[in-house]
PDB file of N, CA and C in Angstrom:
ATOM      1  N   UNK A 278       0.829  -1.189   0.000  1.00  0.00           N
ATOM      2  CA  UNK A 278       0.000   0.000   0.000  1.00  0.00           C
ATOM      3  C   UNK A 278       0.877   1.258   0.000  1.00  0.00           C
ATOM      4  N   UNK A 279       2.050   1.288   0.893  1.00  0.00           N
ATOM      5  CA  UNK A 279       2.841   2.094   0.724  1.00  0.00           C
ATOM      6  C   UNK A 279       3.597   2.573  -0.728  1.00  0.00           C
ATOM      7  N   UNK A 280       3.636   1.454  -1.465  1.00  0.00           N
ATOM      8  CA  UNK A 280       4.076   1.861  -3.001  1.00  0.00           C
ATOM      9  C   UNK A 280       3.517   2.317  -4.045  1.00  0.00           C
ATOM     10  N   UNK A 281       1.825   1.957  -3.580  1.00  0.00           N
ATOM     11  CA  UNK A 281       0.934   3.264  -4.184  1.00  0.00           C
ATOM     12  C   UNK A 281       0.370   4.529  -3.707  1.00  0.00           C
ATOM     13  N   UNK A 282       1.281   4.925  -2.645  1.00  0.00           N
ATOM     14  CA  UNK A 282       0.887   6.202  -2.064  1.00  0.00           C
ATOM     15  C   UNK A 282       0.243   6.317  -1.171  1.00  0.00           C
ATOM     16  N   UNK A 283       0.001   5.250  -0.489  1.00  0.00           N
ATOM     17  CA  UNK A 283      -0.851   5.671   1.211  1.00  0.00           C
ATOM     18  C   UNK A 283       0.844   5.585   2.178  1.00  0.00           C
ATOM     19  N   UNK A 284      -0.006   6.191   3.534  1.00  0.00           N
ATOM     20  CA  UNK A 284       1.015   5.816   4.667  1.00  0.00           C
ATOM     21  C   UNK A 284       0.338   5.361   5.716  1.00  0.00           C
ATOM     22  N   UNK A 285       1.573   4.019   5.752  1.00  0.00           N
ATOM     23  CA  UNK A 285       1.106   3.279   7.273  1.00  0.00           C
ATOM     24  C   UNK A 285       1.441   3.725   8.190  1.00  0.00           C
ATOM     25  N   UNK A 286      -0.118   3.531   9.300  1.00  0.00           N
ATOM     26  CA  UNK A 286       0.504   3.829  10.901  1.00  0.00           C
ATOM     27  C   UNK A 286       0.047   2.495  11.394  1.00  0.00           C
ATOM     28  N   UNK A 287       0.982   1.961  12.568  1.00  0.00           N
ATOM     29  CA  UNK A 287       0.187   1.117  13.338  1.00  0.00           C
ATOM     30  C   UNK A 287      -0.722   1.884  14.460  1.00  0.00           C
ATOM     31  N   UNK A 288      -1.691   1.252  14.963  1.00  0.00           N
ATOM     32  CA  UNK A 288      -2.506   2.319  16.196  1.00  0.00           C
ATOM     33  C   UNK A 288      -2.435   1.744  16.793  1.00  0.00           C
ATOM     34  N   UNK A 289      -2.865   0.387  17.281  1.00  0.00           N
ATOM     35  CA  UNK A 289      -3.148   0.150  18.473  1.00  0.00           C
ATOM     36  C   UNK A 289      -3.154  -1.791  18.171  1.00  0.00           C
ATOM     37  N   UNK A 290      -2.566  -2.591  19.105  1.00  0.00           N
ATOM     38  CA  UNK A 290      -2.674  -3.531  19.331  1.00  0.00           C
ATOM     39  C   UNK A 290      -2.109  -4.035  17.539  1.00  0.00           C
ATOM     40  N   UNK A 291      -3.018  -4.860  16.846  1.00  0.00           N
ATOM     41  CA  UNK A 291      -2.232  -5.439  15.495  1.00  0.00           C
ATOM     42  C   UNK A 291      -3.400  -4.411  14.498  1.00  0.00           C
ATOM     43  N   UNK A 292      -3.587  -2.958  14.885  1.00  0.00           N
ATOM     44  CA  UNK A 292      -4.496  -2.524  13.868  1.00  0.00           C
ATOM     45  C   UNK A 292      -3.637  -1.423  13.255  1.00  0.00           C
ATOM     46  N   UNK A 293      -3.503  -1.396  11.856  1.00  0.00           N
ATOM     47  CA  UNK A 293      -3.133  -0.685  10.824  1.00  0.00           C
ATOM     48  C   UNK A 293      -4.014   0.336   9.804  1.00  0.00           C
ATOM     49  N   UNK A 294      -3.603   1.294  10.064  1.00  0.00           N
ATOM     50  CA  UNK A 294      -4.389   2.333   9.260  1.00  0.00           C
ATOM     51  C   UNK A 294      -3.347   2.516   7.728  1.00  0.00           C
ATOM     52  N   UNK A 295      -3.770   2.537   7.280  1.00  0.00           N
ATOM     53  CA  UNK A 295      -3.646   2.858   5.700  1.00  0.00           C
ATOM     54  C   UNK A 295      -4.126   4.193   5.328  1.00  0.00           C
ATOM     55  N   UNK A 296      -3.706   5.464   5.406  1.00  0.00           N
ATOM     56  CA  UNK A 296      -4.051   6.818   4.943  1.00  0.00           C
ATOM     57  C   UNK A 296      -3.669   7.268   3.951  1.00  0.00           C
ATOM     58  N   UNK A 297      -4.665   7.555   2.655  1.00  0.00           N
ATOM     59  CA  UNK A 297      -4.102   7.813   1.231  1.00  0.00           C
ATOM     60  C   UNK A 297      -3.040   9.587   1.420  1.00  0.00           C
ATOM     61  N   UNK A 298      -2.396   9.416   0.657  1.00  0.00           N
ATOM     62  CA  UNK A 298      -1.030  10.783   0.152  1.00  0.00           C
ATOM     63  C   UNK A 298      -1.953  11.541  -0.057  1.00  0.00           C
ATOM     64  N   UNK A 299      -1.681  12.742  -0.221  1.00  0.00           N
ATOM     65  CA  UNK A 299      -2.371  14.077  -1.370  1.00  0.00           C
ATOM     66  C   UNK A 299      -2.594  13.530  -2.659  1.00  0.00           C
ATOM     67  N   UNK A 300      -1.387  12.639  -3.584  1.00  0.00           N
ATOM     68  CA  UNK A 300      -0.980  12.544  -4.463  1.00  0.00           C
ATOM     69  C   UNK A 300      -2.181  11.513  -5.421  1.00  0.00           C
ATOM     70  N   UNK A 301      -3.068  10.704  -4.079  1.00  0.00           N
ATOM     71  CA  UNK A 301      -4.335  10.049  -3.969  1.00  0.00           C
ATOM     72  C   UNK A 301      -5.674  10.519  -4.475  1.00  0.00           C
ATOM     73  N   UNK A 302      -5.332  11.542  -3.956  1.00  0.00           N
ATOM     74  CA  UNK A 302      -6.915  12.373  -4.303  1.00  0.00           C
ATOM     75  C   UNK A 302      -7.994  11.352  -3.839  1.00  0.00           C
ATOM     76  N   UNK A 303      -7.407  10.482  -2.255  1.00  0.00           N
ATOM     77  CA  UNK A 303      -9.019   9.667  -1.813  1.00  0.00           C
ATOM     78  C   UNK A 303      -8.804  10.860  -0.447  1.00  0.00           C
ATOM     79  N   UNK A 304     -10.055  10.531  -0.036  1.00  0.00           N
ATOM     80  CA  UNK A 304     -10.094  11.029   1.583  1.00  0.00           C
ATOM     81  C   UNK A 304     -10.361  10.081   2.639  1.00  0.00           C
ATOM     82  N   UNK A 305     -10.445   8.613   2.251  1.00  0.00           N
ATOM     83  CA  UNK A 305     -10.579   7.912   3.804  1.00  0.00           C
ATOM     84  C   UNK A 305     -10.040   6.886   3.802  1.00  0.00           C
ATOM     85  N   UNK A 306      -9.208   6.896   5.474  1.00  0.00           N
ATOM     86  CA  UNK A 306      -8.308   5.721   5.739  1.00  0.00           C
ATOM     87  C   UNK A 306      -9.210   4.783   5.573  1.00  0.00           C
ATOM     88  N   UNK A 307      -8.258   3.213   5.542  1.00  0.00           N
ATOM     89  CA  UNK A 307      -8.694   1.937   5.576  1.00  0.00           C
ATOM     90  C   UNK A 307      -7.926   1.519   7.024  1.00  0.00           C
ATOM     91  N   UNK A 308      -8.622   0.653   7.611  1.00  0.00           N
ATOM     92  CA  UNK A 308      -7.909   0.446   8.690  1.00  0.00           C
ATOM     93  C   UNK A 308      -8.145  -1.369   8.649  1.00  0.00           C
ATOM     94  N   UNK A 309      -7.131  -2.198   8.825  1.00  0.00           N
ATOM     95  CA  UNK A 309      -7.108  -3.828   8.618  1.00  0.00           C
ATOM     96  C   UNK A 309      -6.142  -4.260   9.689  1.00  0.00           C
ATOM     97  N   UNK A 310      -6.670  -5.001  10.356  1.00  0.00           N
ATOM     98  CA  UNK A 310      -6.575  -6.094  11.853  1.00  0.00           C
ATOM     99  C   UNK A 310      -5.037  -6.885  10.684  1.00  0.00           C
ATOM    100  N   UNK A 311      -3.593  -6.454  11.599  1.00  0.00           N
ATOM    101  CA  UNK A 311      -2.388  -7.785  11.056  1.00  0.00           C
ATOM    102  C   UNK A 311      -2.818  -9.019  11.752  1.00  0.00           C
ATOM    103  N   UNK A 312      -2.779  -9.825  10.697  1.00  0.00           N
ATOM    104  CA  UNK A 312      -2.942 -11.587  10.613  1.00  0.00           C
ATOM    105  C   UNK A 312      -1.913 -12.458  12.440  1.00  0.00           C
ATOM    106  N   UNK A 313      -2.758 -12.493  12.583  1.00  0.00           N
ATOM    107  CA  UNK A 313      -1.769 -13.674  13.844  1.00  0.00           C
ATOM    108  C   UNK A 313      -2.769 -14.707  13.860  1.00  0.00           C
ATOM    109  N   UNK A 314      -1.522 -15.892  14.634  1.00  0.00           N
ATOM    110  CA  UNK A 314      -0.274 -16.151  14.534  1.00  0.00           C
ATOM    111  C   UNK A 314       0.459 -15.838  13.768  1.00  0.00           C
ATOM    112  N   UNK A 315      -0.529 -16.613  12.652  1.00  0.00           N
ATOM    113  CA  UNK A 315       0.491 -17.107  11.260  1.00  0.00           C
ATOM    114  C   UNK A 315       0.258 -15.382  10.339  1.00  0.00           C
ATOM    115  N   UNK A 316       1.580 -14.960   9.685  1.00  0.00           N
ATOM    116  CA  UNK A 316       1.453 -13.376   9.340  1.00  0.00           C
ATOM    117  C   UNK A 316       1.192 -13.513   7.859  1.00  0.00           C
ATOM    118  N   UNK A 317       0.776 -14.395   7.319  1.00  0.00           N
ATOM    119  CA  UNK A 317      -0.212 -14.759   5.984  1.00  0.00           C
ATOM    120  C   UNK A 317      -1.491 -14.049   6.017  1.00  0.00           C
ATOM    121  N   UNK A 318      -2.018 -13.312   5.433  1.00  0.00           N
ATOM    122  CA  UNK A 318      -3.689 -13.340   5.121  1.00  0.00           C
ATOM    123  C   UNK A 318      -4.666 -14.676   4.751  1.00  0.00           C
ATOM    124  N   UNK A 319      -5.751 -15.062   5.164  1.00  0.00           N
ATOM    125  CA  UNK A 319      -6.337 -15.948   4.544  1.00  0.00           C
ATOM    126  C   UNK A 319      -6.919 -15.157   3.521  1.00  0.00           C
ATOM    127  N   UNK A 320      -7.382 -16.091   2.574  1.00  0.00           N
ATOM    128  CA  UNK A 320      -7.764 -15.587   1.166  1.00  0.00           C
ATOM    129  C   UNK A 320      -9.414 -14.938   1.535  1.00  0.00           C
ATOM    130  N   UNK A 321     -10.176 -15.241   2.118  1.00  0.00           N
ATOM    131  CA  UNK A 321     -11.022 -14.739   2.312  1.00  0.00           C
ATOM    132  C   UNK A 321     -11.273 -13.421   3.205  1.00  0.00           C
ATOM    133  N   UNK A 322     -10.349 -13.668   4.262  1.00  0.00           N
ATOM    134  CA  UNK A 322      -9.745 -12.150   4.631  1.00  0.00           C
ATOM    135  C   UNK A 322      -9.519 -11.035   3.590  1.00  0.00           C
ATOM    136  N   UNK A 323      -8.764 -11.186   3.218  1.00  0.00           N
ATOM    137  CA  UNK A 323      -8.563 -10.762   1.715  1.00  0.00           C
ATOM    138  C   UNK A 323      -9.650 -10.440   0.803  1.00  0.00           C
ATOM    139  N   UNK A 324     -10.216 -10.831   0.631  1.00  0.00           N
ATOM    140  CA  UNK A 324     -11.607 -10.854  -0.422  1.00  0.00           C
ATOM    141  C   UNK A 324     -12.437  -9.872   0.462  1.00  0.00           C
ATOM    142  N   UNK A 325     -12.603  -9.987   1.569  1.00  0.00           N
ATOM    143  CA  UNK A 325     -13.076  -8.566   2.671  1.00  0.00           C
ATOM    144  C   UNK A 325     -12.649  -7.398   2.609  1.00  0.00           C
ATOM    145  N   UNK A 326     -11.005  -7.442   2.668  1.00  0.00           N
ATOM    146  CA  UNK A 326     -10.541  -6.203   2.114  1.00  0.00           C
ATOM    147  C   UNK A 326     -10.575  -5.494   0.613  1.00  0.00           C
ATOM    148  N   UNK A 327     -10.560  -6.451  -0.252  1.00  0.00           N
ATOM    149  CA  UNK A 327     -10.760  -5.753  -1.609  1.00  0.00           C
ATOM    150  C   UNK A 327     -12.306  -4.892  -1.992  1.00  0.00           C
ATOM    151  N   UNK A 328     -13.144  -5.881  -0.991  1.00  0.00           N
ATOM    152  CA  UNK A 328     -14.646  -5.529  -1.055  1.00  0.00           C
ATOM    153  C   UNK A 328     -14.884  -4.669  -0.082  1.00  0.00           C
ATOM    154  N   UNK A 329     -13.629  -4.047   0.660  1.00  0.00           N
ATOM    155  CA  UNK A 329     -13.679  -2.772   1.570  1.00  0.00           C
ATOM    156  C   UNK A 329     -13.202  -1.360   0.463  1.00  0.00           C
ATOM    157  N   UNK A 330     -11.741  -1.960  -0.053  1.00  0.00           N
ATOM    158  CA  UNK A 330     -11.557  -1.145  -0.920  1.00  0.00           C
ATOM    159  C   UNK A 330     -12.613  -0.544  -2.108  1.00  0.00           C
ATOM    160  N   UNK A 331     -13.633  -2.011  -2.274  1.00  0.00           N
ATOM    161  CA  UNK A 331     -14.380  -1.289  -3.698  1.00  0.00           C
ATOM    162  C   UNK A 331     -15.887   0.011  -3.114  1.00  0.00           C
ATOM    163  N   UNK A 332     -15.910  -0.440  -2.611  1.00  0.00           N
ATOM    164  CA  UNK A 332     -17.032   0.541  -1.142  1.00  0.00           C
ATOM    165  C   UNK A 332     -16.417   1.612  -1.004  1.00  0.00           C
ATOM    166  N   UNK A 333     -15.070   1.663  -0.585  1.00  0.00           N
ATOM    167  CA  UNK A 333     -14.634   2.597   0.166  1.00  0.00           C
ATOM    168  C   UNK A 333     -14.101   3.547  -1.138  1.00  0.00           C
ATOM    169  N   UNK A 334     -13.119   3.019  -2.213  1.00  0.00           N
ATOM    170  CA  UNK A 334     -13.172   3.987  -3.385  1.00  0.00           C
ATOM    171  C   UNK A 334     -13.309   3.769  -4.375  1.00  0.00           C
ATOM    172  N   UNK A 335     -14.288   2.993  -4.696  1.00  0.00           N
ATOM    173  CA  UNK A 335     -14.644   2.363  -6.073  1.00  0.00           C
ATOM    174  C   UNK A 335     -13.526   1.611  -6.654  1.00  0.00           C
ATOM    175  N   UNK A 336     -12.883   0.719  -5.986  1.00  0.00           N
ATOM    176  CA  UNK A 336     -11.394   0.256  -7.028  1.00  0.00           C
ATOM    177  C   UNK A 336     -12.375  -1.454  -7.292  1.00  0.00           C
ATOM    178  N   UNK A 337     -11.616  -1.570  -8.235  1.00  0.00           N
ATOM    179  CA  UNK A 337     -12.096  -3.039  -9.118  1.00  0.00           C
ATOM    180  C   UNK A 337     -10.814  -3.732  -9.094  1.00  0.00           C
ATOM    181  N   UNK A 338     -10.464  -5.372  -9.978  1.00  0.00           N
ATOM    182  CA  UNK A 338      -9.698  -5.785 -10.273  1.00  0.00           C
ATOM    183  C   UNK A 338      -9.002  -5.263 -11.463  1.00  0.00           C
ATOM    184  N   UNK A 339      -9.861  -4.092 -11.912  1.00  0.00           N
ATOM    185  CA  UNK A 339      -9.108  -3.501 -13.361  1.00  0.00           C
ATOM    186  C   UNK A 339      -8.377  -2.593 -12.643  1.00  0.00           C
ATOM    187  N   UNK A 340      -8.472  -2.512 -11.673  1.00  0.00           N
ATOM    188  CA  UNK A 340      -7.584  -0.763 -10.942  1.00  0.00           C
ATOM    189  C   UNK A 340      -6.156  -1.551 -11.011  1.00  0.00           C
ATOM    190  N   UNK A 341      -5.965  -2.574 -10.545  1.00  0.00           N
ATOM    191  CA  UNK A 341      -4.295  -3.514  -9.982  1.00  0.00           C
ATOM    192  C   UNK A 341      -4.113  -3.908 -11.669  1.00  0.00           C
ATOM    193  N   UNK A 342      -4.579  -3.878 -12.955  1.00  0.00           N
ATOM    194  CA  UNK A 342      -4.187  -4.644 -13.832  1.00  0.00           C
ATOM    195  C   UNK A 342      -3.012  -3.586 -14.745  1.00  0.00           C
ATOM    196  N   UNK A 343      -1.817  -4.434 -15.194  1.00  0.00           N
ATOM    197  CA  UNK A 343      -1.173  -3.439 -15.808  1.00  0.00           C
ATOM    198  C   UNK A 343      -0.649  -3.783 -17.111  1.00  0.00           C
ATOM    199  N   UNK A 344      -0.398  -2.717 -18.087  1.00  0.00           N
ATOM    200  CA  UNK A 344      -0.551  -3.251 -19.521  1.00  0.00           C
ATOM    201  C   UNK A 344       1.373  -3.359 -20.063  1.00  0.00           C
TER     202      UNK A 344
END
């Protein structure tokens, strides 16, 4: 997330905020619980977050595709 222009903070306990740059032009953090034990995502975890991302700023699987 950091390599497309947000910045991480940790806050509190294993919770991570994700706050888009200027350079973004979004206005609202994402905030996602780090994976324990094991520091893998499950895939369905995952599938929560993308379907946070598409809510939160309209991104699709065409947003990550590159030509």
């Amino acid at each position: 997330m950091t390599s497309i222009g947000f910045r991480a903070e940790k806050l509190y306990g294993s919770v991570w905020q994700f706050a888009p740059t200027e350079k973004l032009q979004l206005y609202q953090a994402l905030q996602v619980h780090e994976p324990h034990p094991n520091p893998k995502i499950p895939h369905w975890v995952a599938r929560a977050i993308g379907r946070r991302m598409s809510r939160r700023w309209g991104w699709s699987l065409d947003t990550f595709r590159t030509e």
